[in-house]
Amino acid sequence: MMVDPHSMNLGVTLAFIKWMTSTEGRTILARNSMIPAGAAVLSDPDLAGGQPS
């Protein structure tokens, strides 16, 4: 992902990216039927129960 280093909101943008790539952010994506970015989230048993095999 590229972020313009001259952005007026650079700190906020980087904080958002950091949060969305965290386990918490990836879990939210997974719970909302979006593909998470990590195997740790995919193997979470709480999420697997609601997904078809």
CSV table of N, CA and C in Angstrom, one decimal:
chain,number,residue,atom,x,y,z
A,1,MET,N,0.8,-1.2,0.0
A,1,MET,CA,0.0,0.0,0.0
A,1,MET,C,0.9,1.2,0.0
A,2,MET,N,0.5,2.2,-0.8
A,2,MET,CA,1.3,3.4,-0.8
A,2,MET,C,0.5,4.5,-0.2
A,3,VAL,N,1.2,5.3,0.6
A,3,VAL,CA,0.6,6.5,1.2
A,3,VAL,C,1.4,7.7,0.9
A,4,ASP,N,0.7,8.8,0.4
A,4,ASP,CA,1.4,10.0,0.1
A,4,ASP,C,2.1,10.6,1.3
A,5,PRO,N,3.4,10.7,1.3
A,5,PRO,CA,4.1,11.2,2.5
A,5,PRO,C,3.8,12.7,2.8
A,6,HIS,N,3.2,13.3,1.9
A,6,HIS,CA,2.9,14.8,2.0
A,6,HIS,C,1.4,15.0,2.4
A,7,SER,N,0.7,13.9,2.7
A,7,SER,CA,-0.7,14.0,3.1
A,7,SER,C,-0.9,14.8,4.4
A,8,MET,N,-1.9,15.6,4.4
A,8,MET,CA,-2.2,16.3,5.6
A,8,MET,C,-2.6,15.4,6.8
A,9,ASN,N,-3.1,14.2,6.5
A,9,ASN,CA,-3.5,13.3,7.5
A,9,ASN,C,-2.7,12.1,7.6
A,10,LEU,N,-1.4,12.2,7.4
A,10,LEU,CA,-0.5,11.1,7.4
A,10,LEU,C,-0.5,10.2,8.6
A,11,GLY,N,-0.5,10.9,9.8
A,11,GLY,CA,-0.5,10.1,11.1
A,11,GLY,C,-1.8,9.3,11.2
A,12,VAL,N,-2.9,9.9,10.8
A,12,VAL,CA,-4.2,9.2,11.0
A,12,VAL,C,-4.3,8.0,10.0
A,13,THR,N,-3.8,8.3,8.8
A,13,THR,CA,-3.8,7.2,7.7
A,13,THR,C,-2.9,6.0,8.2
A,14,LEU,N,-1.7,6.3,8.7
A,14,LEU,CA,-0.9,5.2,9.1
A,14,LEU,C,-1.4,4.5,10.4
A,15,ALA,N,-2.1,5.2,11.3
A,15,ALA,CA,-2.7,4.6,12.4
A,15,ALA,C,-3.9,3.7,12.0
A,16,PHE,N,-4.6,4.1,11.0
A,16,PHE,CA,-5.7,3.3,10.5
A,16,PHE,C,-5.2,2.0,9.8
A,17,ILE,N,-4.1,2.1,9.0
A,17,ILE,CA,-3.5,1.0,8.4
A,17,ILE,C,-3.0,0.0,9.4
A,18,LYS,N,-2.3,0.5,10.4
A,18,LYS,CA,-1.8,-0.3,11.5
A,18,LYS,C,-2.9,-1.1,12.2
A,19,TRP,N,-4.0,-0.4,12.5
A,19,TRP,CA,-5.1,-1.0,13.2
A,19,TRP,C,-5.8,-2.0,12.3
A,20,MET,N,-6.0,-1.7,11.0
A,20,MET,CA,-6.7,-2.7,10.1
A,20,MET,C,-5.9,-3.9,9.8
A,21,THR,N,-4.6,-3.8,10.0
A,21,THR,CA,-3.8,-5.0,9.8
A,21,THR,C,-3.5,-5.7,11.1
A,22,SER,N,-4.0,-5.2,12.2
A,22,SER,CA,-3.9,-5.9,13.5
A,22,SER,C,-4.8,-7.1,13.5
A,23,THR,N,-4.7,-8.0,14.5
A,23,THR,CA,-5.6,-9.1,14.7
A,23,THR,C,-7.0,-8.6,14.9
A,24,GLU,N,-7.2,-7.5,15.6
A,24,GLU,CA,-8.5,-7.0,15.9
A,24,GLU,C,-9.2,-6.5,14.5
A,25,GLY,N,-8.4,-5.8,13.8
A,25,GLY,CA,-9.0,-5.3,12.5
A,25,GLY,C,-9.3,-6.4,11.5
A,26,ARG,N,-8.4,-7.4,11.4
A,26,ARG,CA,-8.6,-8.5,10.5
A,26,ARG,C,-9.8,-9.3,11.0
A,27,THR,N,-10.0,-9.4,12.3
A,27,THR,CA,-11.1,-10.2,12.8
A,27,THR,C,-12.4,-9.5,12.4
A,28,ILE,N,-12.5,-8.2,12.5
A,28,ILE,CA,-13.7,-7.4,12.1
A,28,ILE,C,-13.9,-7.7,10.6
A,29,LEU,N,-12.9,-7.6,9.8
A,29,LEU,CA,-13.1,-7.9,8.3
A,29,LEU,C,-13.7,-9.3,8.1
A,30,ALA,N,-13.1,-10.3,8.9
A,30,ALA,CA,-13.6,-11.7,8.7
A,30,ALA,C,-15.0,-11.8,9.2
A,31,ARG,N,-15.4,-11.2,10.2
A,31,ARG,CA,-16.8,-11.3,10.7
A,31,ARG,C,-17.8,-10.6,9.7
A,32,ASN,N,-17.3,-9.8,8.9
A,32,ASN,CA,-18.2,-9.1,7.9
A,32,ASN,C,-18.0,-9.6,6.5
A,33,SER,N,-17.6,-10.9,6.5
A,33,SER,CA,-17.5,-11.7,5.2
A,33,SER,C,-16.4,-11.1,4.2
A,34,MET,N,-15.4,-10.5,4.8
A,34,MET,CA,-14.3,-10.0,4.0
A,34,MET,C,-13.1,-10.9,4.3
A,35,ILE,N,-12.2,-11.1,3.3
A,35,ILE,CA,-11.1,-12.0,3.5
A,35,ILE,C,-10.1,-11.4,4.5
A,36,PRO,N,-9.7,-12.0,5.6
A,36,PRO,CA,-8.7,-11.4,6.5
A,36,PRO,C,-7.3,-11.6,5.9
A,37,ALA,N,-6.4,-10.8,6.4
A,37,ALA,CA,-5.0,-10.9,5.8
A,37,ALA,C,-4.1,-11.8,6.6
A,38,GLY,N,-4.6,-12.7,7.3
A,38,GLY,CA,-3.6,-13.6,8.0
A,38,GLY,C,-4.2,-14.9,8.5
A,39,ALA,N,-3.4,-15.9,8.5
A,39,ALA,CA,-3.8,-17.2,8.8
A,39,ALA,C,-4.3,-17.3,10.3
A,40,ALA,N,-3.7,-16.5,11.2
A,40,ALA,CA,-4.2,-16.6,12.6
A,40,ALA,C,-5.6,-16.3,12.7
A,41,VAL,N,-6.1,-15.3,11.9
A,41,VAL,CA,-7.6,-15.0,12.0
A,41,VAL,C,-8.4,-16.1,11.3
A,42,LEU,N,-7.9,-16.6,10.2
A,42,LEU,CA,-8.6,-17.7,9.5
A,42,LEU,C,-8.8,-18.9,10.4
A,43,SER,N,-7.9,-19.2,11.3
A,43,SER,CA,-8.0,-20.4,12.1
A,43,SER,C,-8.7,-20.1,13.4
A,44,ASP,N,-9.2,-18.9,13.6
A,44,ASP,CA,-9.9,-18.6,14.9
A,44,ASP,C,-11.2,-19.4,15.0
A,45,PRO,N,-11.4,-20.3,16.0
A,45,PRO,CA,-12.5,-21.2,16.1
A,45,PRO,C,-13.9,-20.4,16.2
A,46,ASP,N,-13.8,-19.2,16.8
A,46,ASP,CA,-15.1,-18.4,16.9
A,46,ASP,C,-15.6,-18.0,15.6
A,47,LEU,N,-14.7,-17.8,14.6
A,47,LEU,CA,-15.1,-17.4,13.3
A,47,LEU,C,-15.5,-18.6,12.4
A,48,ALA,N,-14.8,-19.7,12.6
A,48,ALA,CA,-15.1,-20.9,11.8
A,48,ALA,C,-16.4,-21.5,12.0
A,49,GLY,N,-17.0,-21.3,13.2
A,49,GLY,CA,-18.4,-21.8,13.5
A,49,GLY,C,-19.5,-21.3,12.6
A,50,GLY,N,-19.3,-20.1,12.1
A,50,GLY,CA,-20.4,-19.5,11.3
A,50,GLY,C,-20.1,-19.5,9.8
A,51,GLN,N,-19.1,-20.2,9.4
A,51,GLN,CA,-18.7,-20.3,8.0
A,51,GLN,C,-18.9,-21.7,7.5
A,52,PRO,N,-19.4,-21.8,6.2
A,52,PRO,CA,-19.5,-23.1,5.6
A,52,PRO,C,-18.2,-23.7,5.4
A,53,SER,N,-18.1,-25.0,5.4
A,53,SER,CA,-16.8,-25.7,5.2
A,53,SER,C,-16.6,-26.1,3.8
